[in-house]
Amino acid sequence: MRFNGEIMLDFGNIVKPLGRQLCKNDGTFQSILSSSHIHVLENGSLTITVTQKSDAGYYMCETSNDVGEPLRYSVRLAVHSAPQIQTSTQVVHVRKSEEARFSCSASGDPPLNIVWSREGFPLSLYPENRYLTRESEGRGVKISEVVIKSLKGKIQMFSLVRLQTHLEKIKLLFDWLFKRFHCGNRDPKCGALLLGNSKSWTRSFNSC
């Protein structure tokens, strides 16, 4: 039987006229009375609306009258639950380069797998150091959390490298100007400056 479905247990074929039927579940075997959730009908059938996990177990129907021995009939009810997502749609706002977190809660029969994807591709295909997935379970609910790691440290490090590169270029330029100013035209080789590509500068000086 599927979770949240409806089931009818028909015991009418063993109930005789004027017979007394009692449907009991396992555990304490308490008598079942009609309610908004369970209906016990005069024809011997038992109807459960919107089945829950707690409804699973053994049910027994018992009938008796003044003729012969009482009759008993039992049936086992298994309730199966399809995957259900408990979390509603989320909108997460973060600043650029900061860490982002979002989670998904799901329930259902084990094994229950939760797979995250981005633009149609599983996160497992992306670099491992970019996304972090954590899972936890409790009270029949499985929670999966995705953490998008912060890039702030990497950006700061990259900016520092760029700054150091620019400072080195400025220092080389001042050194060259200083040499040219003091050497003048006495030595045409003094202050020769070799320019490299846009990423690095090199120099070669002869003494004045």
Short mmCIF file of C-alpha atoms in Angstrom, two decimals:
data_model
loop_
_atom_site.label_atom_id
_atom_site.label_comp_id
_atom_site.label_asym_id
_atom_site.label_seq_id
_atom_site.Cartn_x
_atom_site.Cartn_y
_atom_site.Cartn_z
CA MET A 1 0.00 0.00 0.00
CA ARG A 2 1.32 3.44 -0.91
CA PHE A 3 1.71 6.18 1.66
CA ASN A 4 -1.24 8.64 1.76
CA GLY A 5 -3.41 6.21 -0.22
CA GLU A 6 -6.67 4.50 0.75
CA ILE A 7 -7.11 0.82 1.55
CA MET A 8 -10.09 -1.40 2.31
CA LEU A 9 -9.72 -4.70 4.15
CA ASP A 10 -12.76 -6.84 3.33
CA PHE A 11 -13.56 -9.38 6.02
CA GLY A 12 -17.18 -9.77 5.00
CA ASN A 13 -16.73 -13.27 3.59
CA ILE A 14 -16.09 -14.72 7.06
CA VAL A 15 -18.74 -12.74 8.95
CA LYS A 16 -22.08 -14.44 9.48
CA PRO A 17 -25.37 -12.67 10.12
CA LEU A 18 -25.73 -11.55 13.71
CA GLY A 19 -21.99 -12.13 14.12
CA ARG A 20 -19.80 -9.69 16.07
CA GLN A 21 -16.63 -8.55 14.30
CA LEU A 22 -13.67 -6.78 15.93
CA CYS A 23 -10.72 -5.59 13.89
CA LYS A 24 -7.53 -5.38 15.95
CA ASN A 25 -4.02 -4.23 15.12
CA ASP A 26 -0.78 -5.68 16.47
CA GLY A 27 0.87 -4.60 19.70
CA THR A 28 -1.78 -4.20 22.37
CA PHE A 29 -4.53 -5.57 20.10
CA GLN A 30 -6.94 -2.84 21.00
CA SER A 31 -10.34 -2.82 19.40
CA ILE A 32 -10.63 -0.50 16.43
CA LEU A 33 -13.49 1.97 16.45
CA SER A 34 -14.71 4.03 13.52
CA SER A 35 -13.21 7.50 13.18
CA SER A 36 -12.43 10.02 10.47
CA HIS A 37 -9.30 8.00 9.68
CA ILE A 38 -10.62 4.43 9.99
CA HIS A 39 -14.11 3.19 9.14
CA VAL A 40 -15.44 -0.15 10.43
CA LEU A 41 -18.46 -1.15 8.37
CA GLU A 42 -21.28 -3.53 9.25
CA ASN A 43 -20.43 -5.84 6.36
CA GLY A 44 -17.11 -6.69 7.98
CA SER A 45 -14.83 -4.43 5.93
CA LEU A 46 -12.31 -1.97 7.31
CA THR A 47 -11.37 1.19 5.39
CA ILE A 48 -8.33 3.36 6.15
CA THR A 49 -8.22 6.76 4.46
CA VAL A 50 -4.93 8.59 3.87
CA THR A 51 -2.69 5.82 5.15
CA GLN A 52 0.29 6.74 7.32
CA LYS A 53 3.44 4.87 8.25
CA SER A 54 1.94 4.29 11.70
CA ASP A 55 -0.89 2.28 10.12
CA ALA A 56 1.47 -0.52 9.06
CA GLY A 57 1.18 -3.79 10.96
CA TYR A 58 -1.07 -6.82 11.45
CA TYR A 59 -4.86 -6.50 11.54
CA MET A 60 -7.18 -9.23 12.77
CA CYS A 61 -10.90 -9.63 12.28
CA GLU A 62 -12.78 -11.75 14.78
CA THR A 63 -16.38 -12.93 14.52
CA SER A 64 -18.52 -15.05 16.79
CA ASN A 65 -22.13 -16.04 17.50
CA ASP A 66 -23.98 -18.66 19.48
CA VAL A 67 -23.11 -21.42 17.00
CA GLY A 68 -19.60 -22.90 16.81
CA GLU A 69 -16.23 -21.49 17.72
CA PRO A 70 -15.17 -17.86 17.01
CA LEU A 71 -13.39 -17.28 13.71
CA ARG A 72 -10.33 -15.11 13.24
CA TYR A 73 -8.71 -13.74 10.12
CA SER A 74 -5.55 -11.65 9.98
CA VAL A 75 -3.82 -9.58 7.33
CA ARG A 76 -0.54 -7.69 7.28
CA LEU A 77 -0.56 -4.11 6.01
CA ALA A 78 2.70 -2.71 4.60
CA VAL A 79 2.79 1.02 3.81
CA HIS A 80 5.32 2.09 1.18
CA SER A 81 6.32 5.73 0.83
CA ALA A 82 7.48 7.27 -2.45
CA PRO A 83 10.09 10.06 -2.27
CA GLN A 84 8.64 13.34 -1.10
CA ILE A 85 10.41 16.69 -0.87
CA GLN A 86 9.63 18.50 2.37
CA THR A 87 11.43 21.75 1.49
CA SER A 88 9.70 24.52 -0.41
CA THR A 89 11.38 26.60 -3.12
CA GLN A 90 14.20 28.71 -1.71
CA VAL A 91 15.71 32.00 -2.82
CA VAL A 92 19.17 32.52 -1.30
CA HIS A 93 20.84 35.93 -1.51
CA VAL A 94 24.59 36.27 -0.94
CA ARG A 95 27.23 38.79 -1.87
CA LYS A 96 29.70 38.04 -4.61
CA SER A 97 32.53 35.73 -3.52
CA GLU A 98 30.82 34.88 -0.19
CA GLU A 99 29.83 31.38 0.93
CA ALA A 100 26.31 30.19 0.05
CA ARG A 101 24.27 27.42 1.71
CA PHE A 102 20.97 25.76 0.84
CA SER A 103 19.34 22.49 1.87
CA CYS A 104 16.75 19.96 0.74
CA SER A 105 14.68 17.75 3.07
CA ALA A 106 13.12 14.56 1.72
CA SER A 107 11.30 11.52 3.08
CA GLY A 108 10.51 8.09 1.69
CA ASP A 109 11.40 4.43 1.90
CA PRO A 110 15.13 3.67 2.03
CA PRO A 111 17.41 3.71 0.21
CA LEU A 112 16.66 7.41 -0.34
CA ASN A 113 19.12 9.24 -2.58
CA ILE A 114 19.34 13.02 -3.00
CA VAL A 115 21.31 14.27 -6.00
CA TRP A 116 22.06 17.95 -6.57
CA SER A 117 22.58 19.33 -10.06
CA ARG A 118 23.39 22.67 -11.64
CA GLU A 119 22.10 23.58 -15.10
CA GLY A 120 21.27 19.93 -15.73
CA PHE A 121 24.64 18.51 -14.64
CA PRO A 122 25.30 16.76 -11.28
CA LEU A 123 27.49 18.71 -8.89
CA SER A 124 29.78 15.67 -8.73
CA LEU A 125 31.05 16.64 -12.20
CA TYR A 126 32.26 20.02 -10.95
CA PRO A 127 35.58 20.52 -9.12
CA GLU A 128 35.39 19.04 -5.62
CA ASN A 129 36.90 22.12 -4.01
CA ARG A 130 34.01 24.25 -5.29
CA TYR A 131 30.97 22.48 -3.83
CA LEU A 132 30.59 20.64 -0.53
CA THR A 133 27.63 18.30 0.15
CA ARG A 134 26.59 17.17 3.63
CA GLU A 135 23.81 14.74 4.60
CA SER A 136 22.03 13.94 7.86
CA GLU A 137 19.01 11.83 8.85
CA GLY A 138 16.48 11.95 11.65
CA ARG A 139 12.83 11.00 12.27
CA GLY A 140 12.37 9.54 8.81
CA VAL A 141 13.65 12.67 7.06
CA LYS A 142 16.89 12.95 5.12
CA ILE A 143 18.49 16.40 4.85
CA SER A 144 21.07 17.25 2.21
CA GLU A 145 22.96 20.55 2.38
CA VAL A 146 25.09 22.13 -0.34
CA VAL A 147 27.79 24.65 0.51
CA ILE A 148 29.27 26.79 -2.25
CA LYS A 149 32.64 27.71 -0.84
CA SER A 150 33.72 31.31 -0.57
CA LEU A 151 36.10 32.69 -3.20
CA LYS A 152 37.00 35.73 -1.12
CA GLY A 153 40.37 34.35 -0.01
CA LYS A 154 41.34 33.36 -3.55
CA ILE A 155 40.37 36.76 -4.94
CA GLN A 156 42.32 38.55 -2.23
CA MET A 157 45.38 36.41 -2.92
CA PHE A 158 45.10 37.04 -6.65
CA SER A 159 44.78 40.80 -6.05
CA LEU A 160 47.84 40.75 -3.81
CA VAL A 161 49.90 39.05 -6.52
CA ARG A 162 48.73 41.61 -9.07
CA LEU A 163 49.62 44.45 -6.67
CA GLN A 164 53.10 43.05 -6.08
CA THR A 165 53.63 42.77 -9.83
CA HIS A 166 52.65 46.40 -10.38
CA LEU A 167 54.91 47.56 -7.55
CA GLU A 168 57.84 45.70 -9.08
CA LYS A 169 57.20 47.38 -12.44
CA ILE A 170 57.06 50.82 -10.81
CA LYS A 171 60.31 50.15 -8.92
CA LEU A 172 62.06 49.08 -12.12
CA LEU A 173 60.89 52.22 -13.90
CA PHE A 174 62.19 54.49 -11.12
CA ASP A 175 65.51 52.64 -11.06
CA TRP A 176 65.88 53.19 -14.80
CA LEU A 177 65.01 56.90 -14.54
CA PHE A 178 67.45 57.32 -11.65
CA LYS A 179 70.26 55.70 -13.65
CA ARG A 180 69.53 57.81 -16.72
CA PHE A 181 69.48 61.01 -14.66
CA HIS A 182 72.85 60.36 -13.00
CA CYS A 183 74.63 58.79 -15.95
CA GLY A 184 73.52 61.33 -18.52
CA ASN A 185 75.21 60.82 -21.89
CA ARG A 186 78.54 59.64 -20.51
CA ASP A 187 77.82 56.03 -21.22
CA PRO A 188 75.24 55.08 -23.85
CA LYS A 189 75.03 51.61 -22.32
CA CYS A 190 74.09 52.96 -18.91
CA GLY A 191 70.51 52.44 -17.96
CA ALA A 192 69.65 49.97 -20.73
CA LEU A 193 66.17 48.63 -20.04
CA LEU A 194 64.90 45.38 -21.46
CA LEU A 195 61.13 45.21 -21.73
CA GLY A 196 59.43 41.86 -21.42
CA ASN A 197 55.81 40.84 -21.96
CA SER A 198 52.91 42.37 -20.08
CA LYS A 199 53.32 39.96 -17.20
CA SER A 200 56.98 40.64 -16.27
CA TRP A 201 59.73 43.24 -16.69
CA THR A 202 63.50 42.63 -16.65
CA ARG A 203 66.46 45.03 -16.61
CA SER A 204 70.18 45.05 -17.14
CA PHE A 205 72.45 47.87 -15.87
CA ASN A 206 76.10 48.64 -16.29
CA SER A 207 77.77 50.65 -13.60
CA CYS A 208 78.12 54.41 -14.20
#
